[in-house]
Amino acid sequence: MVEITVDGTPGHPISPLIYGVNFGTTETLKDLRIPINRSGGDSASAYNWRIDARNAGKDWYYESLSCDPKAINDQFGPRFISLTRKGKAQPMISLSMLGWQAKLGPNRARLASFAITKYGPQQDNDAVGMFDAGNGFKPDGTPITDNDPHDAQTPSDVQSEQERLRHLVKQFGANGVPYVILDNEPSLWQLIHRDVNPTGLHADEIASRVIAYSKAVKAVSPKTQVVAPEEWGWHGYHYSGFDQQYAITHGMDHTPDREGITAGMDYVPWLLTQWKAAGHPIDVFSLHFYPQEGEYSDSDKPEVERARNRSTRDLWDPTYKDPTWINSVVALIPMMRQWVNQYYYPGTPIALTEYNWGGEHHMNGATAQADILGIFGREGLDIATRWGDLAPDMTVYKAIKLYRNYDDHGGAFGDISLVAHTPDPDEVSAFAARRKADGAVTLVVINKRLDAPAHVRISLTNLPDQGKVQVWRLADNALTHEPDTRYSEGVITATLPQQSILLLVLPREKKANVKRS
């Protein structure tokens, strides 16, 4: 029997913006009641708003290609804002700071940064879309370094992106662009966009670019919230792009920027000190995070599923040392909060604008997603937008629906956090909250076990000692409404099948005795 305790004493508010996504369709936004929708990623760095084209960078043979008006992941401009607003969500768009943007050939033809006809045979090429587009490496693995960046891209600057924002504000109004992200994972540009940015940027270059672009944003749209730095992961939190590139050959000891620019400070905290010295250029502090044991895949191998079960601790647990190459305690949300409180302005909103634990078509992915959303609420994250496709047949889609619209009538997990405790969150985790609108208490219990049910005993304190229980269950990729039950003496018992999620809703009753702790 797994003993779970829930304390009904009201805690902190849960931000609704933690239930965000990237590139959500209007239909997805409506069905999941998604509050915020992000347009970002690698292609956003080289998006040319004047011709509606993007350069895919390393993700797809460094090709510049026309954006498909029917493809949701190709929406970086006005179409994205329109479809997002139709879904009753807030758009979060990315501005480019890369300094280069896609260009197209005659009749909007694709262009290649490493054309085989110009630079010779290469290790790989786009055999399905543009045969001439190589991957930028010679057959022996040597990188091509003498390419002309003008082959497939054209220079851009802060004035061009300011003009882009001006057009959007004119079209959608002063409140039509609530969030602007300043590019995407800049400390990886020397890898993702090496056709135009072969050398990693120094820490002070990123600091100054953010300040300049923020000023341009505020000059056009003072109410728009500026979001940065959008760094990619553990090394991106601690080392500049220049230092990461240097370390490939020379190792992490004595990296030039850390010794010569940041005076020994980690890269991202140092950025915060520079931005604070410049005034208040960013309004939301944002990072990305992906687990590193193969979780970000659709694998259902037991070792990967066990990694998914435990690695959500990276988001919160100061006693959990990540066993991968990270080899350190991450405790991401507390770390982000500590960084803004110490190095920037206390209380600055913190955002995780890309994350994904994989397993989208397996119940293990659903239990991980449900665990993550519960952690976000409990730990006080302000904004989160999940990366990756979503479709109604996916298990993770249904896990999100359990939190946001479990009954197809707006039924949702509560917005005032309550304390829920379980003995081993790698096996069974639980999250509780009260809804302000109707006073109902909501409890999510997650059985992460791969091959065994979980018998749970939930003890309630500072809550009614008896009452009605509404039950929803996600198991075997089916979200079902189970028969209502009742509980008494402040105790609820239930059995969860292996890899399943249980949502219990305790409606507020007019007269009830409250069991005190």
Short mmCIF file of C-alpha atoms in Angstrom, two decimals:
data_model
loop_
_atom_site.label_atom_id
_atom_site.label_comp_id
_atom_site.label_asym_id
_atom_site.label_seq_id
_atom_site.Cartn_x
_atom_site.Cartn_y
_atom_site.Cartn_z
CA MET A 1 0.00 0.00 0.00
CA VAL A 2 1.36 3.41 -1.01
CA GLU A 3 0.58 6.01 1.65
CA ILE A 4 -0.21 9.45 0.20
CA THR A 5 -1.02 12.52 2.31
CA VAL A 6 -2.81 15.64 1.11
CA ASP A 7 -3.06 18.86 3.13
CA GLY A 8 -5.93 21.16 2.19
CA THR A 9 -4.19 24.29 3.51
CA PRO A 10 -4.08 26.70 0.53
CA GLY A 11 -0.66 27.27 -0.97
CA HIS A 12 0.57 29.42 -3.84
CA PRO A 13 -1.34 30.10 -7.07
CA ILE A 14 -0.52 27.86 -10.03
CA SER A 15 0.17 29.82 -13.20
CA PRO A 16 -2.10 28.72 -16.07
CA LEU A 17 0.75 29.50 -18.47
CA ILE A 18 2.62 26.33 -17.48
CA TYR A 19 0.29 24.38 -19.79
CA GLY A 20 1.68 25.90 -23.00
CA VAL A 21 2.86 24.27 -26.22
CA ASN A 22 4.96 24.99 -29.29
CA PHE A 23 3.23 25.26 -32.66
CA GLY A 24 -0.17 24.20 -31.40
CA THR A 25 -2.95 24.13 -34.00
CA THR A 26 -6.15 26.06 -33.38
CA GLU A 27 -7.95 22.77 -32.78
CA THR A 28 -5.36 21.61 -30.24
CA LEU A 29 -5.40 24.93 -28.44
CA LYS A 30 -9.18 24.78 -28.09
CA ASP A 31 -9.46 21.14 -27.08
CA LEU A 32 -6.68 21.28 -24.49
CA ARG A 33 -7.54 24.85 -23.43
CA ILE A 34 -3.90 25.82 -24.01
CA PRO A 35 -3.18 29.35 -22.71
CA ILE A 36 0.07 30.13 -24.55
CA ASN A 37 1.50 29.02 -27.91
CA ARG A 38 5.15 29.43 -28.90
CA SER A 39 6.65 29.78 -32.38
CA GLY A 40 10.36 29.13 -32.04
CA GLY A 41 13.11 26.62 -32.70
CA ASP A 42 16.14 26.60 -34.96
CA SER A 43 14.34 27.83 -38.07
CA ALA A 44 13.12 30.90 -36.21
CA SER A 45 16.70 32.16 -36.02
CA ALA A 46 16.88 32.56 -39.80
CA TYR A 47 13.26 33.40 -40.59
CA ASN A 48 12.86 36.14 -43.20
CA TRP A 49 9.54 37.86 -42.55
CA ARG A 50 9.66 39.89 -45.74
CA ILE A 51 9.45 36.80 -47.97
CA ASP A 52 8.03 34.25 -45.48
CA ALA A 53 10.99 31.89 -45.77
CA ARG A 54 13.26 30.12 -43.31
CA ASN A 55 16.66 28.48 -43.27
CA ALA A 56 16.56 25.10 -41.56
CA GLY A 57 20.23 25.13 -40.58
CA LYS A 58 21.82 21.86 -39.51
CA ASP A 59 18.35 20.35 -38.97
CA TRP A 60 17.84 20.00 -42.73
CA TYR A 61 20.96 20.49 -44.86
CA TYR A 62 21.19 24.25 -44.28
CA GLU A 63 18.45 24.85 -46.83
CA SER A 64 16.52 28.07 -47.29
CA LEU A 65 12.97 27.25 -48.25
CA SER A 66 9.57 28.83 -48.52
CA CYS A 67 7.31 28.45 -45.49
CA ASP A 68 4.32 26.20 -46.12
CA PRO A 69 1.11 28.04 -45.17
CA LYS A 70 -0.52 24.69 -44.31
CA ALA A 71 2.27 23.32 -42.11
CA ILE A 72 1.89 24.35 -38.47
CA ASN A 73 5.64 24.11 -37.78
CA ASP A 74 6.26 26.62 -40.59
CA GLN A 75 4.28 29.39 -38.91
CA PHE A 76 6.54 32.21 -37.76
CA GLY A 77 4.54 35.28 -38.79
CA PRO A 78 1.00 36.70 -38.87
CA ARG A 79 -0.61 33.34 -39.61
CA PHE A 80 0.72 32.01 -36.32
CA ILE A 81 -0.73 34.89 -34.34
CA SER A 82 -4.08 34.53 -36.10
CA LEU A 83 -4.42 30.79 -35.53
CA THR A 84 -3.32 31.20 -31.92
CA ARG A 85 -5.85 33.89 -31.19
CA LYS A 86 -8.57 31.78 -32.79
CA GLY A 87 -7.62 29.10 -30.29
CA LYS A 88 -8.02 31.64 -27.45
CA ALA A 89 -4.34 31.42 -26.53
CA GLN A 90 -1.59 34.02 -26.28
CA PRO A 91 1.04 33.94 -29.05
CA MET A 92 4.73 33.87 -28.20
CA ILE A 93 6.80 34.66 -31.28
CA SER A 94 10.56 34.69 -31.87
CA LEU A 95 12.58 37.53 -33.33
CA SER A 96 15.86 36.77 -35.09
CA MET A 97 19.13 38.08 -33.64
CA LEU A 98 21.36 35.85 -35.78
CA GLY A 99 22.14 38.63 -38.24
CA TRP A 100 21.28 36.46 -41.26
CA GLN A 101 17.98 35.38 -42.78
CA ALA A 102 16.84 33.02 -45.50
CA LYS A 103 16.66 34.06 -49.13
CA LEU A 104 15.05 32.23 -52.03
CA GLY A 105 15.84 31.66 -55.67
CA PRO A 106 13.67 32.51 -58.70
CA ASN A 107 10.03 31.46 -58.28
CA ARG A 108 10.67 30.93 -54.55
CA ALA A 109 13.05 28.06 -55.24
CA ARG A 110 15.11 26.51 -52.45
CA LEU A 111 18.72 27.52 -51.98
CA ALA A 112 21.51 25.50 -50.39
CA SER A 113 24.27 26.88 -48.17
CA PHE A 114 26.54 23.96 -49.09
CA ALA A 115 25.63 23.16 -52.69
CA ILE A 116 27.39 20.06 -53.99
CA THR A 117 27.73 21.66 -57.43
CA LYS A 118 29.74 24.47 -55.82
CA TYR A 119 31.59 22.85 -52.92
CA GLY A 120 31.97 19.30 -54.15
CA PRO A 121 30.92 15.88 -52.83
CA GLN A 122 29.78 15.69 -49.23
CA GLN A 123 29.00 13.08 -46.60
CA ASP A 124 25.25 13.41 -46.99
CA ASN A 125 22.70 15.32 -49.02
CA ASP A 126 18.96 15.97 -49.27
CA ALA A 127 17.93 13.11 -51.52
CA VAL A 128 14.22 13.86 -51.25
CA GLY A 129 13.88 17.64 -51.43
CA MET A 130 16.97 19.22 -52.99
CA PHE A 131 19.60 16.80 -54.18
CA ASP A 132 22.22 19.54 -54.48
CA ALA A 133 22.00 20.44 -50.79
CA GLY A 134 24.88 18.88 -48.87
CA ASN A 135 25.42 18.64 -45.14
CA GLY A 136 28.54 20.80 -45.16
CA PHE A 137 31.06 18.00 -44.54
CA LYS A 138 33.44 16.58 -47.10
CA PRO A 139 33.43 12.79 -47.57
CA ASP A 140 36.34 12.42 -45.15
CA GLY A 141 34.40 14.29 -42.44
CA THR A 142 36.25 17.58 -42.80
CA PRO A 143 33.87 20.55 -42.40
CA ILE A 144 33.55 22.95 -45.30
CA THR A 145 34.67 26.31 -43.92
CA ASP A 146 35.12 28.46 -47.02
CA ASN A 147 31.46 28.71 -48.02
CA ASP A 148 29.91 32.02 -48.99
CA PRO A 149 27.17 32.86 -46.42
CA HIS A 150 25.32 34.79 -49.14
CA ASP A 151 24.61 31.56 -51.06
CA ALA A 152 21.35 30.92 -49.21
CA GLN A 153 21.01 33.77 -46.73
CA THR A 154 21.03 37.53 -46.60
CA PRO A 155 22.21 39.89 -43.84
CA SER A 156 19.69 41.20 -41.33
CA ASP A 157 19.82 43.61 -38.41
CA VAL A 158 17.90 44.98 -35.46
CA GLN A 159 16.14 47.59 -37.57
CA SER A 160 14.68 44.92 -39.83
CA GLU A 161 13.30 42.94 -36.91
CA GLN A 162 11.93 46.12 -35.36
CA GLU A 163 10.10 46.79 -38.61
CA ARG A 164 8.73 43.26 -38.51
CA LEU A 165 7.33 43.87 -35.04
CA ARG A 166 5.92 47.21 -36.13
CA HIS A 167 3.94 45.47 -38.89
CA LEU A 168 2.60 42.88 -36.43
CA VAL A 169 1.51 45.52 -33.92
CA LYS A 170 -0.17 47.49 -36.69
CA GLN A 171 -2.04 44.37 -37.78
CA PHE A 172 -2.96 42.92 -34.38
CA GLY A 173 -2.99 45.93 -32.08
CA ALA A 174 -0.99 47.04 -29.06
CA ASN A 175 -1.86 43.85 -27.15
CA GLY A 176 -1.58 41.54 -30.14
CA VAL A 177 2.04 40.59 -29.50
CA PRO A 178 2.17 39.88 -25.76
CA TYR A 179 5.50 38.02 -25.81
CA VAL A 180 8.61 38.29 -27.97
CA ILE A 181 11.40 35.74 -27.63
CA LEU A 182 14.86 36.94 -28.58
CA ASP A 183 15.99 34.15 -30.88
CA ASN A 184 16.75 30.54 -30.04
CA GLU A 185 19.67 28.79 -28.31
CA PRO A 186 22.34 31.32 -29.30
CA SER A 187 25.23 29.39 -27.77
CA LEU A 188 24.63 26.68 -30.41
CA TRP A 189 24.64 28.93 -33.48
CA GLN A 190 28.15 27.76 -34.42
CA LEU A 191 26.67 24.28 -34.82
CA ILE A 192 23.13 24.87 -36.01
CA HIS A 193 23.85 27.88 -38.25
CA ARG A 194 27.54 27.48 -39.01
CA ASP A 195 26.92 28.36 -42.66
CA VAL A 196 26.61 31.99 -41.53
CA ASN A 197 27.94 31.87 -37.96
CA PRO A 198 30.94 29.51 -37.89
CA THR A 199 32.43 30.92 -34.69
CA GLY A 200 30.61 30.73 -31.38
CA LEU A 201 29.55 34.11 -30.01
CA HIS A 202 31.26 35.55 -26.97
CA ALA A 203 29.27 36.15 -23.81
CA ASP A 204 29.42 39.92 -24.17
CA GLU A 205 28.15 39.72 -27.76
CA ILE A 206 24.96 37.96 -26.65
CA ALA A 207 24.54 40.32 -23.71
CA SER A 208 24.73 43.38 -25.95
CA ARG A 209 22.50 41.92 -28.68
CA VAL A 210 19.74 41.21 -26.20
CA ILE A 211 19.95 44.76 -24.85
CA ALA A 212 19.83 46.26 -28.35
CA TYR A 213 16.93 44.10 -29.56
CA SER A 214 14.99 44.64 -26.35
CA LYS A 215 15.26 48.41 -26.81
CA ALA A 216 13.96 48.01 -30.34
CA VAL A 217 11.01 45.94 -29.13
CA LYS A 218 10.06 48.35 -26.37
CA ALA A 219 10.30 51.33 -28.70
CA VAL A 220 7.58 49.81 -30.88
CA SER A 221 5.52 47.89 -28.32
CA PRO A 222 6.18 48.88 -24.69
CA LYS A 223 3.71 46.32 -23.33
CA THR A 224 5.34 43.37 -25.07
CA GLN A 225 7.18 41.06 -22.67
CA VAL A 226 10.74 40.30 -23.78
CA VAL A 227 11.85 36.69 -23.21
CA ALA A 228 15.51 35.55 -23.10
CA PRO A 229 18.08 33.95 -23.26
CA GLU A 230 16.45 30.70 -24.49
CA GLU A 231 19.59 28.66 -23.88
CA TRP A 232 19.59 24.99 -24.82
CA GLY A 233 20.77 22.96 -21.83
CA TRP A 234 23.39 22.35 -19.17
CA HIS A 235 26.48 23.53 -21.08
CA GLY A 236 24.45 26.39 -22.50
CA TYR A 237 23.66 27.56 -18.98
CA HIS A 238 27.31 27.62 -17.95
CA TYR A 239 29.40 28.36 -21.06
CA SER A 240 29.12 30.81 -23.94
CA GLY A 241 29.00 29.58 -27.51
CA PHE A 242 32.63 30.57 -27.96
CA ASP A 243 33.67 28.56 -24.90
CA GLN A 244 31.61 25.53 -25.93
CA GLN A 245 33.30 25.54 -29.31
CA TYR A 246 36.73 26.03 -27.75
CA ALA A 247 36.10 23.14 -25.33
CA ILE A 248 35.58 20.63 -28.16
CA THR A 249 39.32 20.78 -28.81
CA HIS A 250 40.77 22.10 -25.58
CA GLY A 251 38.42 20.89 -22.84
CA MET A 252 36.42 22.84 -20.30
CA ASP A 253 39.38 24.00 -18.21
CA HIS A 254 40.53 27.57 -18.82
CA THR A 255 37.87 28.51 -21.34
CA PRO A 256 38.54 32.02 -22.68
CA ASP A 257 35.22 33.72 -21.98
CA ARG A 258 34.93 32.36 -18.46
CA GLU A 259 38.42 33.58 -17.63
CA GLY A 260 38.49 36.76 -19.70
CA ILE A 261 34.91 38.07 -19.82
CA THR A 262 32.70 36.59 -17.09
CA ALA A 263 35.46 36.55 -14.45
CA GLY A 264 34.76 32.97 -13.46
CA MET A 265 30.98 33.29 -13.41
CA ASP A 266 28.72 30.87 -15.21
CA TYR A 267 27.53 32.24 -18.54
CA VAL A 268 23.78 32.69 -17.93
CA PRO A 269 24.03 34.23 -14.44
CA TRP A 270 26.65 36.59 -15.85
CA LEU A 271 24.22 37.60 -18.61
CA LEU A 272 21.65 38.45 -15.94
CA THR A 273 24.12 40.73 -14.17
CA GLN A 274 24.84 42.56 -17.43
CA TRP A 275 21.16 42.97 -18.22
CA LYS A 276 20.41 44.28 -14.76
CA ALA A 277 23.24 46.82 -15.14
CA ALA A 278 21.60 47.94 -18.40
CA GLY A 279 18.21 48.51 -16.78
CA HIS A 280 15.47 45.94 -17.32
CA PRO A 281 15.85 44.57 -20.86
CA ILE A 282 14.18 41.19 -20.29
CA ASP A 283 10.83 40.60 -18.64
CA VAL A 284 10.87 36.79 -18.59
CA PHE A 285 13.91 34.60 -17.93
CA SER A 286 13.77 31.51 -20.14
CA LEU A 287 15.73 28.32 -20.66
CA HIS A 288 15.28 24.97 -22.45
CA PHE A 289 15.81 21.50 -21.01
CA TYR A 290 15.79 17.97 -22.40
CA PRO A 291 16.73 14.85 -20.39
CA GLN A 292 19.88 13.09 -21.56
CA GLU A 293 19.30 9.33 -21.10
CA GLY A 294 17.37 8.76 -24.30
CA GLU A 295 14.04 9.91 -22.86
CA TYR A 296 13.51 12.39 -25.69
CA SER A 297 12.55 9.64 -28.12
CA ASP A 298 9.61 7.33 -28.67
CA SER A 299 11.46 4.41 -27.12
CA ASP A 300 9.61 2.04 -24.81
CA LYS A 301 12.71 0.10 -23.76
CA PRO A 302 12.54 -0.58 -20.00
CA GLU A 303 15.80 1.24 -19.29
CA VAL A 304 14.53 4.35 -21.08
CA GLU A 305 11.17 4.19 -19.34
CA ARG A 306 12.86 3.90 -15.95
CA ALA A 307 14.97 6.93 -16.87
CA ARG A 308 11.79 8.89 -17.68
CA ASN A 309 10.38 7.94 -14.31
CA ARG A 310 13.32 9.28 -12.35
CA SER A 311 14.70 12.11 -14.51
CA THR A 312 11.79 14.45 -13.88
CA ARG A 313 13.65 14.99 -10.61
CA ASP A 314 16.03 17.17 -12.65
CA LEU A 315 13.27 19.78 -12.57
CA TRP A 316 13.12 20.13 -8.80
CA ASP A 317 15.11 17.78 -6.56
CA PRO A 318 18.22 19.27 -4.88
CA THR A 319 19.27 15.76 -3.75
CA TYR A 320 19.18 14.17 -7.22
CA LYS A 321 22.46 14.04 -9.12
CA ASP A 322 21.87 13.58 -12.84
CA PRO A 323 23.64 10.33 -13.82
CA THR A 324 24.36 11.33 -17.43
CA TRP A 325 27.26 13.41 -18.77
CA ILE A 326 25.72 16.28 -16.81
CA ASN A 327 26.96 14.53 -13.63
CA SER A 328 25.59 17.22 -11.36
CA VAL A 329 22.53 18.28 -9.41
CA VAL A 330 20.30 20.25 -11.77
CA ALA A 331 17.20 21.19 -9.71
CA LEU A 332 16.27 23.40 -12.66
CA ILE A 333 13.28 25.37 -11.40
CA PRO A 334 14.82 26.27 -8.01
CA MET A 335 18.08 27.13 -9.79
CA MET A 336 16.34 29.47 -12.22
CA ARG A 337 14.47 31.17 -9.40
CA GLN A 338 17.66 31.57 -7.40
CA TRP A 339 19.49 33.04 -10.40
CA VAL A 340 16.92 35.75 -11.11
CA ASN A 341 16.56 36.58 -7.44
CA GLN A 342 20.33 36.89 -6.95
CA TYR A 343 21.53 38.30 -10.25
CA TYR A 344 18.54 40.09 -11.77
CA TYR A 345 15.28 41.25 -10.22
CA PRO A 346 13.63 39.08 -7.56
CA GLY A 347 10.30 37.69 -8.68
CA THR A 348 11.08 37.92 -12.42
CA PRO A 349 8.94 35.28 -14.19
CA ILE A 350 10.83 32.14 -15.16
CA ALA A 351 9.96 30.07 -18.21
CA LEU A 352 10.85 26.69 -19.67
CA THR A 353 9.99 27.29 -23.30
CA GLU A 354 11.23 23.96 -24.64
CA TYR A 355 11.06 20.61 -22.90
CA ASN A 356 10.11 17.09 -23.94
CA TRP A 357 10.41 13.73 -22.16
CA GLY A 358 9.40 11.66 -25.19
CA GLY A 359 7.32 8.49 -25.26
CA GLU A 360 4.49 10.29 -27.03
CA HIS A 361 2.78 7.05 -28.06
CA HIS A 362 3.37 5.10 -24.83
CA MET A 363 1.80 5.31 -21.40
CA ASN A 364 5.26 5.90 -19.95
CA GLY A 365 5.36 9.16 -21.89
CA ALA A 366 1.93 10.08 -20.52
CA THR A 367 2.93 9.41 -16.91
CA ALA A 368 6.08 11.50 -17.41
CA GLN A 369 4.07 14.36 -18.94
CA ALA A 370 1.53 14.28 -16.11
CA ASP A 371 4.37 14.24 -13.58
CA ILE A 372 6.00 17.24 -15.26
CA LEU A 373 2.83 19.34 -15.27
CA GLY A 374 2.29 18.56 -11.60
CA ILE A 375 5.89 19.53 -10.83
CA PHE A 376 5.56 22.81 -12.72
CA GLY A 377 2.55 23.79 -10.63
CA ARG A 378 3.97 22.65 -7.32
CA GLU A 379 7.35 24.31 -7.86
CA GLY A 380 5.92 27.66 -8.97
CA LEU A 381 7.15 27.81 -12.57
CA ASP A 382 5.57 30.75 -14.39
CA ILE A 383 5.53 29.67 -18.06
CA ALA A 384 6.18 26.41 -19.88
CA THR A 385 5.70 25.43 -23.52
CA ARG A 386 6.15 21.79 -24.49
CA TRP A 387 8.17 21.12 -27.65
CA GLY A 388 6.94 18.59 -30.18
CA ASP A 389 3.93 17.57 -32.19
CA LEU A 390 0.62 16.83 -30.50
CA ALA A 391 -2.29 14.81 -31.84
CA PRO A 392 -5.41 13.51 -30.09
CA ASP A 393 -4.32 9.87 -30.42
CA MET A 394 -1.09 10.48 -28.47
CA THR A 395 -0.86 9.42 -24.84
CA VAL A 396 0.83 12.68 -23.88
CA TYR A 397 -2.03 14.63 -25.47
CA LYS A 398 -4.45 12.83 -23.18
CA ALA A 399 -2.23 13.45 -20.17
CA ILE A 400 -2.41 17.17 -20.86
CA LYS A 401 -6.15 16.90 -21.39
CA LEU A 402 -6.49 15.30 -17.97
CA TYR A 403 -5.15 18.54 -16.50
CA ARG A 404 -6.91 20.98 -18.79
CA ASN A 405 -10.21 19.62 -20.12
CA TYR A 406 -10.83 16.14 -18.77
CA ASP A 407 -14.62 16.28 -19.24
CA ASP A 408 -14.73 18.27 -22.52
CA HIS A 409 -16.50 21.03 -20.60
CA GLY A 410 -13.52 22.88 -19.17
CA GLY A 411 -12.91 20.62 -16.20
CA ALA A 412 -9.35 21.30 -15.07
CA PHE A 413 -6.79 20.68 -12.37
CA GLY A 414 -6.94 23.29 -9.64
CA ASP A 415 -5.16 26.64 -9.62
CA ILE A 416 -4.24 26.87 -5.90
CA SER A 417 -1.49 24.42 -4.99
CA LEU A 418 -1.95 22.01 -2.09
CA VAL A 419 0.72 19.84 -0.51
CA ALA A 420 0.69 16.19 -1.58
CA HIS A 421 3.35 13.75 -0.37
CA THR A 422 4.33 10.31 -1.61
CA PRO A 423 7.15 8.13 -0.26
CA ASP A 424 8.84 7.44 -3.62
CA PRO A 425 7.95 9.75 -6.54
CA ASP A 426 9.92 7.55 -8.94
CA GLU A 427 7.26 4.88 -8.38
CA VAL A 428 4.09 6.81 -7.53
CA SER A 429 3.75 10.58 -7.56
CA ALA A 430 0.82 12.79 -6.56
CA PHE A 431 -0.20 16.43 -6.94
CA ALA A 432 -3.11 18.33 -5.47
CA ALA A 433 -4.76 21.72 -5.96
CA ARG A 434 -8.00 23.53 -5.28
CA ARG A 435 -10.05 25.26 -7.97
CA LYS A 436 -10.88 28.84 -7.11
CA ALA A 437 -13.98 28.87 -9.30
CA ASP A 438 -15.95 26.18 -7.47
CA GLY A 439 -13.78 25.20 -4.51
CA ALA A 440 -13.31 21.63 -5.72
CA VAL A 441 -10.13 19.81 -4.72
CA THR A 442 -8.34 18.00 -7.55
CA LEU A 443 -5.82 15.22 -7.01
CA VAL A 444 -3.64 13.59 -9.68
CA VAL A 445 -2.04 10.27 -8.75
CA ILE A 446 0.48 8.74 -11.17
CA ASN A 447 1.56 5.11 -11.14
CA LYS A 448 4.90 5.04 -12.94
CA ARG A 449 5.56 1.35 -12.31
CA LEU A 450 6.28 -0.50 -15.52
CA ASP A 451 4.75 -3.82 -14.57
CA ALA A 452 2.77 -3.57 -11.34
CA PRO A 453 -0.39 -1.89 -10.09
CA ALA A 454 -0.31 0.59 -7.23
CA HIS A 455 -2.70 0.31 -4.29
CA VAL A 456 -2.89 3.76 -2.72
CA ARG A 457 -4.29 5.08 0.54
CA ILE A 458 -4.81 8.84 0.49
CA SER A 459 -5.08 10.55 3.87
CA LEU A 460 -6.68 14.01 3.84
CA THR A 461 -6.03 16.73 6.40
CA ASN A 462 -7.60 20.19 6.62
CA LEU A 463 -10.24 18.89 4.20
CA PRO A 464 -13.74 17.43 4.70
CA ASP A 465 -13.57 13.98 6.27
CA GLN A 466 -16.23 12.61 3.96
CA GLY A 467 -17.74 13.42 0.60
CA LYS A 468 -18.17 12.63 -3.06
CA VAL A 469 -15.32 11.67 -5.40
CA GLN A 470 -15.46 12.06 -9.18
CA VAL A 471 -13.00 9.77 -10.94
CA TRP A 472 -11.20 10.01 -14.28
CA ARG A 473 -8.55 7.54 -15.38
CA LEU A 474 -5.94 7.44 -18.15
CA ALA A 475 -4.80 3.88 -18.78
CA ASP A 476 -3.93 1.93 -21.93
CA ASN A 477 -4.19 5.21 -23.87
CA ALA A 478 -7.87 5.62 -22.95
CA LEU A 479 -9.19 8.54 -20.93
CA THR A 480 -12.35 7.40 -19.16
CA HIS A 481 -14.84 8.72 -16.63
CA GLU A 482 -15.28 6.13 -13.91
CA PRO A 483 -18.33 5.89 -11.62
CA ASP A 484 -18.45 8.41 -8.79
CA THR A 485 -17.65 7.14 -5.31
CA ARG A 486 -17.64 8.47 -1.77
CA TYR A 487 -14.99 8.56 0.91
CA SER A 488 -15.20 8.71 4.70
CA GLU A 489 -13.00 9.30 7.74
CA GLY A 490 -10.68 11.43 5.64
CA VAL A 491 -9.35 8.50 3.63
CA ILE A 492 -9.58 7.56 -0.06
CA THR A 493 -8.36 4.22 -1.37
CA ALA A 494 -7.79 3.30 -5.00
CA THR A 495 -5.92 0.92 -7.26
CA LEU A 496 -4.05 2.18 -10.29
CA PRO A 497 -3.05 -0.19 -13.11
CA GLN A 498 0.57 -0.18 -14.20
CA GLN A 499 1.59 3.03 -15.96
CA SER A 500 -1.66 4.89 -15.42
CA ILE A 501 -2.94 8.21 -14.12
CA LEU A 502 -5.88 8.82 -11.81
CA LEU A 503 -7.65 12.15 -11.43
CA LEU A 504 -9.88 12.55 -8.38
CA VAL A 505 -12.18 15.55 -8.03
CA LEU A 506 -13.69 16.30 -4.62
CA PRO A 507 -16.52 18.80 -5.12
CA ARG A 508 -17.08 21.31 -2.37
CA GLU A 509 -20.11 20.30 -0.32
CA LYS A 510 -22.23 22.81 1.52
CA LYS A 511 -21.87 21.24 4.94
CA ALA A 512 -18.94 19.08 5.82
CA ASN A 513 -16.82 18.30 8.83
CA VAL A 514 -13.18 19.18 8.22
CA LYS A 515 -10.54 16.73 9.33
CA ARG A 516 -7.67 18.66 10.91
CA SER A 517 -4.09 17.63 11.03
#
